[in-house]
Coordinates of N, CA, C and O in Angstrom, one line a residue:
M692 N 114.9 107.3 114.2 CA 113.8 107.9 114.4 C 113.7 108.1 116.5 O 114.0 106.9 117.6
P693 N 114.5 109.1 117.0 CA 114.7 109.7 118.2 C 113.6 109.6 119.1 O 112.3 110.1 119.0
D694 N 113.8 109.3 120.2 CA 112.6 109.4 121.3 C 111.6 108.3 121.1 O 110.6 109.2 121.2
A695 N 111.4 107.2 120.2 CA 110.6 106.4 119.9 C 110.1 106.1 121.5 O 110.4 105.3 122.0
R696 N 108.7 105.6 121.6 CA 107.9 105.3 122.6 C 106.8 104.3 122.5 O 106.9 104.2 121.4
R697 N 106.4 103.4 122.9 CA 105.0 102.6 122.8 C 104.4 103.0 122.8 O 103.5 104.7 123.9
I698 N 103.3 102.7 121.8 CA 101.7 103.3 121.8 C 101.3 102.8 122.5 O 100.7 100.8 122.6
M699 N 100.4 103.0 123.5 CA 99.2 102.7 124.4 C 98.5 102.9 123.5 O 98.0 102.8 122.3
P700 N 97.3 102.2 124.3 CA 95.4 101.7 123.3 C 94.7 103.1 123.4 O 94.3 103.4 122.2
G701 N 95.3 104.1 123.8 CA 94.9 105.4 123.4 C 95.2 106.1 122.2 O 94.8 107.7 122.1
T702 N 96.5 106.0 122.1 CA 96.7 106.6 121.0 C 96.0 106.8 119.7 O 96.0 105.6 119.4
R703 N 96.1 107.5 119.0 CA 96.0 108.1 117.7 C 96.6 107.5 116.6 O 98.0 108.9 117.0
I704 N 96.4 107.4 115.8 CA 97.0 107.1 114.7 C 96.4 107.7 113.3 O 95.1 108.0 113.0
F705 N 97.2 108.5 112.6 CA 97.1 109.4 111.2 C 96.8 108.5 110.5 O 98.9 108.6 110.1
Q706 N 96.4 108.9 109.5 CA 96.7 108.2 107.4 C 96.9 109.4 107.5 O 96.0 110.0 106.8
L707 N 97.5 109.8 106.7 CA 98.5 110.7 105.6 C 98.3 110.3 104.4 O 99.0 109.3 104.2
K708 N 98.2 111.0 103.9 CA 98.7 111.2 102.0 C 99.2 111.7 101.9 O 99.5 113.5 101.7
I709 N 100.9 111.4 101.5 CA 102.3 112.4 101.1 C 102.1 112.4 99.7 O 102.3 111.5 98.9
Q710 N 101.5 113.7 98.9 CA 102.0 114.0 97.9 C 102.8 114.9 96.9 O 103.0 115.9 97.2
L711 N 103.5 114.7 96.0 CA 104.8 115.8 95.1 C 103.7 115.9 94.3 O 103.3 115.4 93.6
L712 N 104.2 117.5 94.9 CA 103.4 118.4 94.0 C 104.1 118.7 92.5 O 105.5 118.8 92.6
G713 N 103.5 119.1 91.1 CA 104.1 119.6 89.7 C 105.0 118.3 89.0 O 105.4 118.6 88.5
V714 N 104.4 117.0 89.6 CA 105.1 116.3 88.1 C 103.4 115.3 88.1 O 102.6 115.0 88.6
R715 N 104.1 114.8 87.3 CA 103.7 113.8 85.9 C 104.1 112.6 85.5 O 105.5 113.2 84.9
P716 N 103.7 111.4 85.9 CA 102.9 110.6 86.6 C 102.6 110.5 88.1 O 103.7 111.8 88.3
P717 N 101.2 111.4 88.4 CA 101.5 111.6 90.0 C 102.4 110.5 91.0 O 102.7 109.3 90.8
I718 N 103.0 110.9 92.3 CA 103.3 110.0 93.3 C 103.3 110.7 94.1 O 103.3 111.7 95.0
W719 N 102.7 109.9 95.1 CA 102.3 109.1 96.4 C 102.2 108.7 97.0 O 103.0 107.4 96.5
R720 N 102.4 108.7 98.5 CA 102.8 107.5 99.6 C 101.3 107.5 100.7 O 100.9 108.7 100.7
R721 N 100.6 107.0 100.9 CA 99.4 106.8 102.4 C 100.7 106.2 103.4 O 101.1 104.8 102.9
V722 N 100.5 106.9 104.1 CA 101.3 106.5 106.0 C 100.3 106.2 106.8 O 99.6 107.5 106.9
M723 N 100.4 105.4 107.6 CA 100.0 105.9 108.7 C 101.3 105.7 110.6 O 101.7 104.7 110.3
V724 N 100.8 107.4 111.1 CA 101.9 107.2 112.1 C 101.2 107.8 113.3 O 99.7 107.9 113.1
P725 N 101.8 106.8 114.0 CA 101.2 108.1 115.5 C 101.1 109.6 116.0 O 102.0 110.0 115.5
G726 N 100.2 110.0 115.8 CA 100.0 110.9 116.5 C 100.7 112.0 117.1 O 100.8 113.2 117.5
E727 N 101.4 111.6 118.0 CA 101.8 112.0 118.9 C 103.4 112.3 119.0 O 104.7 112.1 119.1
M728 N 103.8 111.4 117.3 CA 105.1 111.8 116.5 C 105.5 113.3 116.5 O 104.4 114.0 115.9
T729 N 106.6 113.9 116.2 CA 107.1 115.2 116.1 C 107.2 114.8 114.9 O 107.6 113.9 114.2
L730 N 107.2 116.6 114.0 CA 107.5 116.7 113.2 C 108.8 115.6 112.7 O 109.0 116.0 111.0
A731 N 109.5 116.2 113.5 CA 111.2 116.0 113.0 C 110.8 113.8 112.8 O 111.8 113.5 111.7
Q732 N 110.8 113.8 113.5 CA 110.1 112.6 113.1 C 109.2 112.3 112.0 O 109.4 111.2 110.8
L733 N 108.2 112.5 111.4 CA 107.7 112.8 110.0 C 108.3 112.7 109.2 O 108.5 112.4 108.2
H734 N 109.5 114.0 109.2 CA 110.3 114.2 108.3 C 111.1 112.9 107.9 O 111.4 112.5 106.7
H735 N 111.6 111.8 109.2 CA 112.1 111.1 108.3 C 111.0 110.1 108.0 O 111.5 109.0 106.9
V736 N 109.9 110.0 108.2 CA 108.8 108.6 107.5 C 109.0 109.3 106.3 O 108.6 108.3 105.5
I737 N 108.4 110.4 106.0 CA 108.2 111.3 104.7 C 109.6 110.8 103.5 O 109.3 110.3 102.8
Q738 N 110.6 111.0 104.4 CA 112.2 110.9 103.5 C 112.1 109.5 103.4 O 112.5 109.0 101.6
T739 N 111.7 108.2 103.8 CA 112.3 107.1 103.7 C 110.6 106.5 103.0 O 110.8 105.5 101.6
A740 N 109.8 106.7 103.0 CA 108.4 106.0 102.1 C 108.4 106.8 101.0 O 107.8 105.8 100.0
M741 N 108.8 108.4 100.9 CA 108.9 109.0 99.3 C 110.2 108.2 98.5 O 110.0 107.9 97.2
G742 N 111.5 108.1 99.6 CA 112.5 107.4 98.3 C 113.3 108.2 98.7 O 115.0 108.4 97.6
W743 N 113.0 109.6 99.0 CA 114.7 110.6 98.9 C 115.8 110.3 100.0 O 115.4 109.3 100.8
T744 N 116.7 110.4 99.9 CA 118.3 110.2 100.7 C 118.0 111.4 101.6 O 119.5 110.8 102.5
D745 N 117.5 112.1 102.4 CA 117.8 113.0 103.3 C 119.3 113.8 103.3 O 120.0 114.3 103.7
S746 N 119.2 114.4 101.7 CA 121.0 114.7 101.4 C 120.9 116.8 101.7 O 121.6 117.5 101.3
H747 N 119.2 117.2 102.1 CA 119.3 118.3 101.9 C 118.9 119.0 102.8 O 117.9 118.3 103.5
L748 N 118.5 120.2 103.1 CA 116.9 120.6 104.3 C 116.3 121.1 103.6 O 115.7 120.7 102.5
H749 N 115.2 120.3 104.3 CA 113.9 120.1 104.4 C 112.7 121.5 105.6 O 113.6 122.2 106.4
E750 N 111.5 122.0 104.8 CA 110.9 122.8 106.5 C 109.5 122.0 106.1 O 108.9 122.3 105.1
F751 N 108.7 122.4 106.8 CA 107.3 121.9 107.3 C 106.7 123.2 107.2 O 107.0 124.6 108.0
E752 N 105.2 123.7 106.7 CA 104.5 125.2 106.7 C 103.3 124.4 107.4 O 103.1 123.8 106.8
V753 N 102.8 125.1 108.5 CA 101.8 124.9 109.2 C 101.1 125.9 109.4 O 100.9 126.9 110.2
G754 N 99.9 126.3 108.6 CA 99.5 127.7 108.6 C 100.3 128.7 108.3 O 101.3 128.7 107.4
D755 N 100.9 129.7 109.1 CA 101.6 130.9 108.7 C 102.8 130.2 109.2 O 104.1 131.1 108.9
A756 N 103.2 129.4 110.1 CA 104.7 128.6 110.9 C 105.1 128.0 110.7 O 104.7 127.7 109.3
R757 N 106.3 128.4 110.8 CA 107.6 127.1 109.3 C 108.0 126.3 110.6 O 108.6 127.0 112.1
Y758 N 108.4 125.4 110.1 CA 109.6 124.5 111.1 C 110.2 123.5 110.7 O 109.7 123.9 109.8
G759 N 111.7 123.5 111.4 CA 112.4 122.9 110.8 C 114.0 123.0 111.6 O 113.3 122.5 113.5
V760 N 115.0 122.3 111.2 CA 115.6 122.3 111.9 C 116.2 124.3 112.6 O 116.8 124.8 111.0
P761 N 116.4 124.8 113.8 CA 116.6 126.5 113.4 C 118.3 126.5 113.4 O 118.8 125.5 114.3
D762 N 118.3 126.9 112.9 CA 119.8 127.8 112.4 C 120.3 129.4 112.5 O 119.9 129.9 111.7
P763 N 120.3 129.9 113.4 CA 121.0 131.2 113.5 C 121.4 132.0 112.4 O 121.5 133.2 112.4
D764 N 122.4 131.0 112.4 CA 123.5 131.5 112.2 C 123.4 132.3 110.0 O 123.7 132.4 109.5
W765 N 122.2 131.1 110.1 CA 121.6 130.9 107.9 C 120.1 131.9 108.2 O 120.0 131.5 107.2
G766 N 120.0 132.4 109.4 CA 119.0 133.7 109.4 C 117.8 132.9 109.2 O 116.5 133.4 108.6
S767 N 117.6 131.9 110.2 CA 116.8 130.9 110.5 C 115.7 130.7 111.9 O 114.9 130.6 112.0
G768 N 115.7 132.1 112.1 CA 115.1 132.6 113.8 C 113.6 132.6 113.7 O 113.2 132.5 115.1
D769 N 113.2 132.6 112.6 CA 111.7 132.4 112.7 C 111.3 131.2 111.9 O 109.9 130.7 112.4
V770 N 112.0 130.3 112.6 CA 111.9 128.6 111.6 C 112.2 127.6 113.3 O 112.6 128.2 114.3
K771 N 110.3 127.7 114.0 CA 110.2 126.6 114.7 C 111.1 125.2 115.2 O 110.8 124.6 113.9
D772 N 111.7 124.9 116.2 CA 112.2 123.8 116.6 C 111.0 122.4 116.0 O 109.4 121.8 116.8
E773 N 110.8 121.6 114.9 CA 110.5 120.9 114.4 C 110.3 119.7 115.5 O 109.7 119.2 115.3
A774 N 111.2 119.9 116.3 CA 111.7 118.7 117.5 C 110.6 119.0 118.2 O 110.1 117.9 119.2
R775 N 110.1 120.1 118.6 CA 109.6 120.5 119.5 C 107.5 120.3 119.1 O 106.9 120.3 119.8
A776 N 107.6 120.2 118.2 CA 106.0 120.2 117.6 C 105.5 118.0 117.0 O 106.2 118.2 116.0
K777 N 104.6 118.2 117.3 CA 103.9 117.2 117.8 C 102.5 117.0 116.5 O 102.1 118.0 116.4
L778 N 102.7 116.4 115.6 CA 102.0 115.6 114.6 C 100.5 116.1 114.9 O 99.5 117.4 114.3
F779 N 100.1 115.6 116.2 CA 98.2 115.8 116.7 C 97.8 117.4 117.0 O 97.3 117.5 117.0
R780 N 99.2 118.1 117.3 CA 98.6 119.6 117.9 C 99.2 120.0 116.4 O 98.3 121.6 116.2
M781 N 99.3 119.7 115.3 CA 100.1 120.5 114.1 C 98.7 120.5 113.3 O 98.1 121.4 112.6
A782 N 97.9 119.2 112.8 CA 96.6 119.3 112.2 C 96.1 118.7 112.6 O 96.3 117.1 112.9
K783 N 94.6 118.5 111.8 CA 93.3 117.7 112.6 C 92.9 117.4 111.4 O 92.8 117.2 110.1
E784 N 92.5 116.2 111.3 CA 91.1 115.4 109.9 C 91.2 116.4 108.8 O 90.5 117.3 108.8
G785 N 91.4 116.3 108.2 CA 91.2 116.5 106.7 C 91.7 118.2 106.6 O 91.6 118.7 105.4
E786 N 92.6 118.3 107.6 CA 93.8 119.3 107.5 C 94.7 119.4 106.4 O 95.2 117.7 106.4
Q787 N 95.6 119.9 106.0 CA 97.2 119.7 105.1 C 98.0 120.7 105.8 O 97.5 121.2 106.8
V788 N 99.3 120.2 105.8 CA 100.5 120.6 106.3 C 101.5 119.6 104.7 O 101.4 119.2 104.1
R789 N 102.7 121.5 104.4 CA 103.2 121.8 103.4 C 104.5 120.8 103.6 O 105.1 121.4 104.7
Y790 N 105.2 120.4 102.8 CA 106.9 120.0 103.7 C 107.6 120.3 101.8 O 107.1 119.6 100.8
T791 N 108.8 120.6 102.4 CA 109.0 121.1 101.0 C 110.9 120.6 101.5 O 111.2 120.5 102.4
Y792 N 111.1 119.8 100.7 CA 112.4 119.6 100.8 C 113.7 119.9 99.7 O 113.1 119.7 98.3
D793 N 114.5 120.2 100.4 CA 116.0 120.9 98.9 C 115.0 122.0 98.3 O 114.8 122.1 97.3
F794 N 115.5 122.8 99.1 CA 115.4 124.6 98.6 C 115.5 124.9 97.0 O 115.4 125.1 96.7
G795 N 117.1 124.1 97.0 CA 117.3 124.2 95.0 C 116.5 123.8 94.0 O 115.8 124.8 93.7
D796 N 115.9 122.2 94.3 CA 115.3 122.0 93.6 C 113.7 122.4 94.2 O 113.1 121.8 92.9
G797 N 113.3 122.2 95.5 CA 112.4 123.1 95.8 C 110.9 121.7 95.6 O 110.2 122.0 95.0
W798 N 111.1 120.8 96.1 CA 110.2 119.3 96.0 C 108.9 119.9 97.3 O 109.3 119.6 98.7
E799 N 108.2 120.4 96.5 CA 106.5 120.6 97.8 C 105.6 119.4 97.5 O 105.4 118.5 96.6
H800 N 105.8 118.7 98.9 CA 104.8 117.3 99.1 C 103.4 118.2 99.9 O 103.7 119.3 100.9
Q801 N 102.5 117.7 99.5 CA 101.1 118.0 100.4 C 101.1 117.1 101.6 O 100.6 115.7 100.9
V802 N 101.1 117.3 102.6 CA 100.4 116.1 103.3 C 99.0 116.4 103.9 O 99.0 117.2 104.3
T803 N 98.5 115.7 103.6 CA 97.0 115.8 104.2 C 96.4 114.3 105.1 O 97.0 113.4 104.7
V804 N 96.0 114.7 106.2 CA 95.2 114.3 107.2 C 94.0 113.7 107.0 O 93.2 114.3 107.0
E805 N 94.0 112.4 106.6 CA 93.0 112.1 105.5 C 92.2 111.3 106.4 O 91.0 111.5 106.4
K806 N 92.5 110.6 108.1 CA 91.6 110.0 108.9 C 92.6 110.7 110.2 O 93.6 110.2 110.2
V807 N 91.8 109.9 111.3 CA 92.6 109.7 112.6 C 91.6 108.4 112.8 O 90.7 108.8 113.5
L808 N 92.9 107.9 113.2 CA 91.7 106.0 114.1 C 92.7 105.8 115.1 O 93.3 106.7 115.9
A809 N 91.8 104.3 115.6 CA 92.7 104.5 117.2 C 93.6 103.3 116.5 O 93.2 102.5 115.0
A810 N 94.4 102.9 117.2 CA 95.6 102.1 117.0 C 94.7 100.8 117.0 O 94.0 100.0 118.0
D811 N 95.6 100.0 116.1 CA 95.2 98.3 115.5 C 96.7 97.8 116.6 O 97.5 97.5 116.3
P812 N 96.4 96.6 117.4 CA 97.0 95.8 117.9 C 97.8 95.4 117.0 O 99.2 94.7 117.7
G813 N 97.3 94.8 116.2 CA 98.5 93.5 115.0 C 99.1 94.8 114.5 O 99.5 94.0 113.3
I814 N 99.1 95.6 114.3 CA 100.1 96.9 113.2 C 101.1 97.5 114.2 O 100.7 98.0 114.9
R815 N 102.1 97.4 113.3 CA 103.3 98.2 113.1 C 103.2 99.5 112.7 O 102.8 100.2 111.8
Y816 N 103.8 100.5 113.8 CA 104.1 101.8 113.5 C 104.8 102.5 113.0 O 105.9 101.8 114.5
P817 N 105.4 103.8 112.8 CA 104.8 103.7 110.9 C 104.5 102.8 110.2 O 105.2 102.3 110.3
S818 N 103.7 103.1 109.7 CA 103.8 101.8 108.2 C 103.0 102.4 106.8 O 102.7 103.9 106.7
C819 N 103.1 101.9 105.7 CA 102.7 102.2 104.6 C 101.8 101.7 103.8 O 102.0 100.3 104.0
T820 N 100.6 101.6 103.6 CA 99.5 101.3 102.9 C 99.5 101.3 101.5 O 98.4 100.6 100.9
G821 N 99.8 102.3 100.8 CA 99.5 102.3 99.8 C 101.2 103.4 99.0 O 101.6 104.2 99.5
G822 N 100.6 103.4 97.9 CA 101.6 104.5 97.1 C 101.7 104.1 95.5 O 100.6 103.1 95.1
R823 N 101.8 105.5 95.3 CA 102.7 105.2 93.3 C 103.3 106.4 93.3 O 103.7 107.2 93.0
G824 N 104.1 105.7 91.8 CA 105.3 106.5 91.4 C 106.4 106.5 92.0 O 106.8 106.6 93.3
A825 N 107.6 106.5 91.2 CA 109.1 106.0 91.3 C 109.4 107.7 91.8 O 108.7 108.8 91.6
C826 N 109.9 107.4 93.6 CA 110.7 109.1 93.6 C 112.0 109.1 92.5 O 112.6 109.0 92.0
P827 N 111.5 110.6 92.3 CA 112.5 111.5 91.5 C 114.0 110.9 91.8 O 113.9 111.3 93.0
P828 N 115.3 111.2 90.6 CA 116.4 111.6 91.7 C 116.7 112.5 91.9 O 116.2 113.5 91.9
E829 N 117.4 112.6 92.9 CA 117.9 113.6 93.5 C 118.9 114.5 92.4 O 119.4 114.3 91.9
D830 N 118.7 115.6 93.2 CA 119.3 116.9 92.2 C 119.3 116.8 91.2 O 120.2 117.0 89.8
V831 N 117.6 116.2 90.5 CA 117.7 116.3 88.8 C 117.0 117.5 88.7 O 116.6 117.7 87.2
G832 N 117.0 118.4 89.1 CA 115.8 120.2 89.3 C 115.1 120.1 89.1 O 114.1 121.5 88.7
G833 N 114.2 120.1 90.4 CA 112.7 119.9 90.9 C 111.8 119.0 89.7 O 112.1 118.9 88.6
A834 N 110.3 119.6 90.1 CA 109.8 119.9 89.4 C 110.0 119.8 87.5 O 109.6 119.0 86.6
W835 N 110.0 120.9 87.3 CA 110.6 121.3 85.8 C 111.5 119.6 85.1 O 111.3 119.6 84.0
G836 N 113.1 120.5 85.6 CA 114.0 119.3 85.7 C 113.7 118.1 85.7 O 114.0 117.1 84.4
Y837 N 112.7 117.2 86.4 CA 112.2 116.0 86.2 C 111.3 116.1 85.3 O 111.7 114.6 84.4
Q838 N 110.4 116.5 84.2 CA 110.0 116.5 83.2 C 110.6 116.3 82.1 O 111.0 115.6 81.5
D839 N 111.5 117.2 82.4 CA 112.7 117.4 81.4 C 114.1 116.2 81.0 O 114.2 115.2 79.9
F840 N 113.9 115.2 82.1 CA 114.2 114.2 82.5 C 114.1 113.1 81.7 O 114.4 112.4 81.4
L841 N 112.5 113.1 82.2 CA 112.0 112.1 81.7 C 111.6 112.1 80.3 O 112.0 110.7 79.2
A842 N 111.6 113.1 79.4 CA 112.0 113.4 78.2 C 112.6 112.8 77.3 O 112.7 112.1 76.2
A843 N 114.0 113.0 78.3 CA 115.3 112.9 77.7 C 115.3 111.2 77.2 O 116.0 110.7 76.8
L844 N 115.1 110.7 78.9 CA 115.4 109.1 79.1 C 114.5 108.5 78.4 O 115.4 107.3 77.9
N845 N 113.6 109.1 78.1 CA 112.2 108.1 77.7 C 112.0 108.1 75.8 O 111.9 107.5 75.2
D846 N 113.3 108.6 75.3 CA 113.1 109.3 74.1 C 114.8 108.9 73.5 O 115.5 109.0 73.6
P847 N 114.8 107.5 72.9 CA 116.6 107.3 72.8 C 117.1 108.2 71.8 O 117.9 108.7 71.2
G848 N 116.0 109.5 70.1 CA 116.1 110.4 69.9 C 116.3 111.1 70.7 O 117.4 112.3 69.2
H849 N 115.8 111.4 71.1 CA 116.7 113.1 72.0 C 117.7 113.4 72.2 O 118.6 112.2 72.4
E850 N 118.6 114.5 71.9 CA 119.6 114.9 71.9 C 120.4 114.5 73.6 O 121.5 114.4 73.2
D851 N 119.8 114.7 74.5 CA 120.3 114.8 75.8 C 120.2 113.5 76.1 O 120.9 113.0 77.4
H852 N 119.5 112.1 75.4 CA 119.4 111.0 76.1 C 120.6 110.1 76.9 O 120.7 109.8 77.6
E853 N 121.5 110.2 75.9 CA 122.5 109.2 76.3 C 123.4 110.3 77.5 O 123.7 109.0 78.6
D854 N 123.6 111.3 77.3 CA 123.6 112.0 79.1 C 122.9 112.0 80.5 O 123.7 111.6 81.5
R855 N 121.6 111.8 79.9 CA 120.8 111.7 80.8 C 121.2 109.8 81.7 O 121.1 109.4 82.8
V856 N 120.9 108.7 80.7 CA 121.2 107.4 81.1 C 123.0 107.3 81.5 O 122.1 106.6 82.5
E857 N 123.8 107.7 81.2 CA 125.0 108.0 82.0 C 124.7 108.9 83.5 O 125.4 108.3 84.4
W858 N 124.2 109.7 83.7 CA 123.8 110.1 84.2 C 123.3 110.1 85.8 O 123.4 109.7 87.2
M859 N 122.5 108.9 85.5 CA 121.3 108.1 86.3 C 122.2 107.0 86.7 O 122.3 106.5 87.9
G860 N 123.0 106.8 85.6 CA 123.8 104.9 85.6 C 122.9 103.7 86.2 O 123.6 102.7 86.8
R861 N 121.5 103.9 86.5 CA 120.4 102.4 86.2 C 119.6 103.0 85.8 O 118.9 103.8 85.5
P862 N 118.5 101.8 85.4 CA 117.4 101.6 84.9 C 116.9 102.8 85.4 O 116.4 102.9 87.2
F863 N 115.8 103.6 85.4 CA 114.7 104.2 85.7 C 113.7 103.9 85.3 O 113.0 104.4 83.7
D864 N 112.1 103.7 86.2 CA 110.7 103.3 86.1 C 109.9 104.4 86.9 O 109.8 104.4 87.4
P865 N 109.8 105.1 86.1 CA 108.7 106.5 86.9 C 107.8 105.7 87.4 O 106.6 106.6 88.4
A866 N 107.1 104.8 87.1 CA 105.5 103.5 87.8 C 106.1 102.7 88.3 O 105.1 102.6 89.0
E867 N 107.3 103.0 89.0 CA 108.2 101.9 89.7 C 107.4 102.2 91.1 O 107.7 103.6 91.5
F868 N 107.1 101.4 92.1 CA 106.6 101.4 93.1 C 106.4 100.0 93.6 O 105.1 99.5 93.8
D869 N 106.9 100.4 95.3 CA 107.1 98.9 95.9 C 107.1 98.7 97.0 O 107.8 99.6 98.1
L870 N 105.5 98.8 97.8 CA 105.0 98.9 99.1 C 105.3 98.0 99.4 O 105.7 98.6 100.7
A871 N 105.6 96.8 99.2 CA 106.1 95.8 100.8 C 107.4 96.3 100.7 O 107.9 96.4 102.2
A872 N 108.4 96.0 99.5 CA 109.4 97.0 100.3 C 110.0 98.7 101.5 O 110.2 98.7 102.3
T873 N 108.6 99.6 100.8 CA 109.0 100.4 101.6 C 108.2 100.1 103.3 O 108.7 101.2 103.5
D874 N 107.4 99.7 102.8 CA 107.0 99.6 104.2 C 107.8 98.7 105.3 O 108.1 99.1 106.2
A875 N 108.6 97.9 104.2 CA 109.6 97.1 105.8 C 111.3 98.3 105.7 O 111.2 97.9 107.4
A876 N 110.9 99.3 105.0 CA 111.7 100.4 105.2 C 111.4 101.3 106.3 O 112.5 101.7 107.1
L877 N 110.4 101.1 106.5 CA 109.7 102.1 107.7 C 109.6 101.4 108.9 O 110.0 101.9 109.5
S878 N 110.0 100.4 109.1 CA 109.8 99.1 110.5 C 111.6 99.6 111.3 O 110.9 99.8 112.5
A879 N 112.3 100.7 110.7 CA 113.4 100.9 110.9 C 113.2 101.8 112.4 O 113.8 102.6 113.1
Y880 N 111.6 102.9 111.6 CA 111.4 103.2 112.7 C 110.5 103.7 113.2 O 109.3 104.2 114.2
A881 N 110.2 101.8 113.8 CA 108.8 101.7 114.2 C 109.1 102.6 115.8 O 109.5 102.5 116.8
W882 N 107.7 102.6 116.0 CA 107.4 103.9 117.0 C 107.3 102.1 119.0 O 107.1 101.2 118.6
A883 N 108.9 102.6 119.3 CA 108.9 101.6 120.3 C 110.0 100.5 119.8 O 109.7 99.3 120.2
G884 N 110.2 100.0 118.3 CA 110.2 98.4 118.2 C 109.2 97.7 117.9 O 109.8 96.5 118.2
R885 N 107.7 97.4 118.2 CA 107.5 96.5 118.0 C 105.5 97.1 118.3 O 105.6 98.5 118.4
P886 N 104.9 95.9 118.4 CA 103.8 96.4 117.5 C 102.9 96.8 118.9 O 103.2 97.1 119.8
V887 N 101.5 97.6 118.8 CA 100.5 97.5 119.8 C 99.9 96.2 120.3 O 100.1 96.1 119.7
R888 N 100.7 97.0 121.9 CA 99.4 95.6 122.7 C 98.9 96.0 123.2 O 99.0 96.9 124.1
A889 N 97.9 95.9 123.0 CA 96.7 96.1 124.0 C 96.9 95.7 125.3 O 97.3 94.6 126.1
T890 N 96.2 96.6 126.3 CA 96.6 96.2 127.6 C 95.5 96.4 128.5 O 94.2 96.8 128.4

């Protein structure tokens, strides 16, 4: 995460619930992040917390505005620069932001600001405090493709079962979620690389 900075005692912490839409069983993560984080930095947090590989384009929708990585060569002149948009200016407690990952598969995430809190001197941010469900495989075909994938994977008698097992290349449990591993992965983006210190 670029431009990390020290969390000061007055920094507000945003408790966010990131819900992947259109899938069953439900897949979500709860993260705690500094409100001064940019949407570009939040993108990396979402990718890591959810389990995506950041292999595709993405975009945030805040009200009628779109934020991402502007690229005039691809007709994205109306997309505002996510690196200049700070979370605390984008959404308040109770409000939502839409995050889309992989325009081909169309993974839609609803990011809800559940609470805005004071920073805790003993906590590293960002952190993951809860979640449910494994991240779908990349390039599985979006929400519809994922449901078809699970149906074939879980039924040895399904005509596509062997192809899906071979394509996946490893065991896949849709209910799997490792909170400790997810939180540890977020430590790579620690705000200034150290815990909050009261001054």
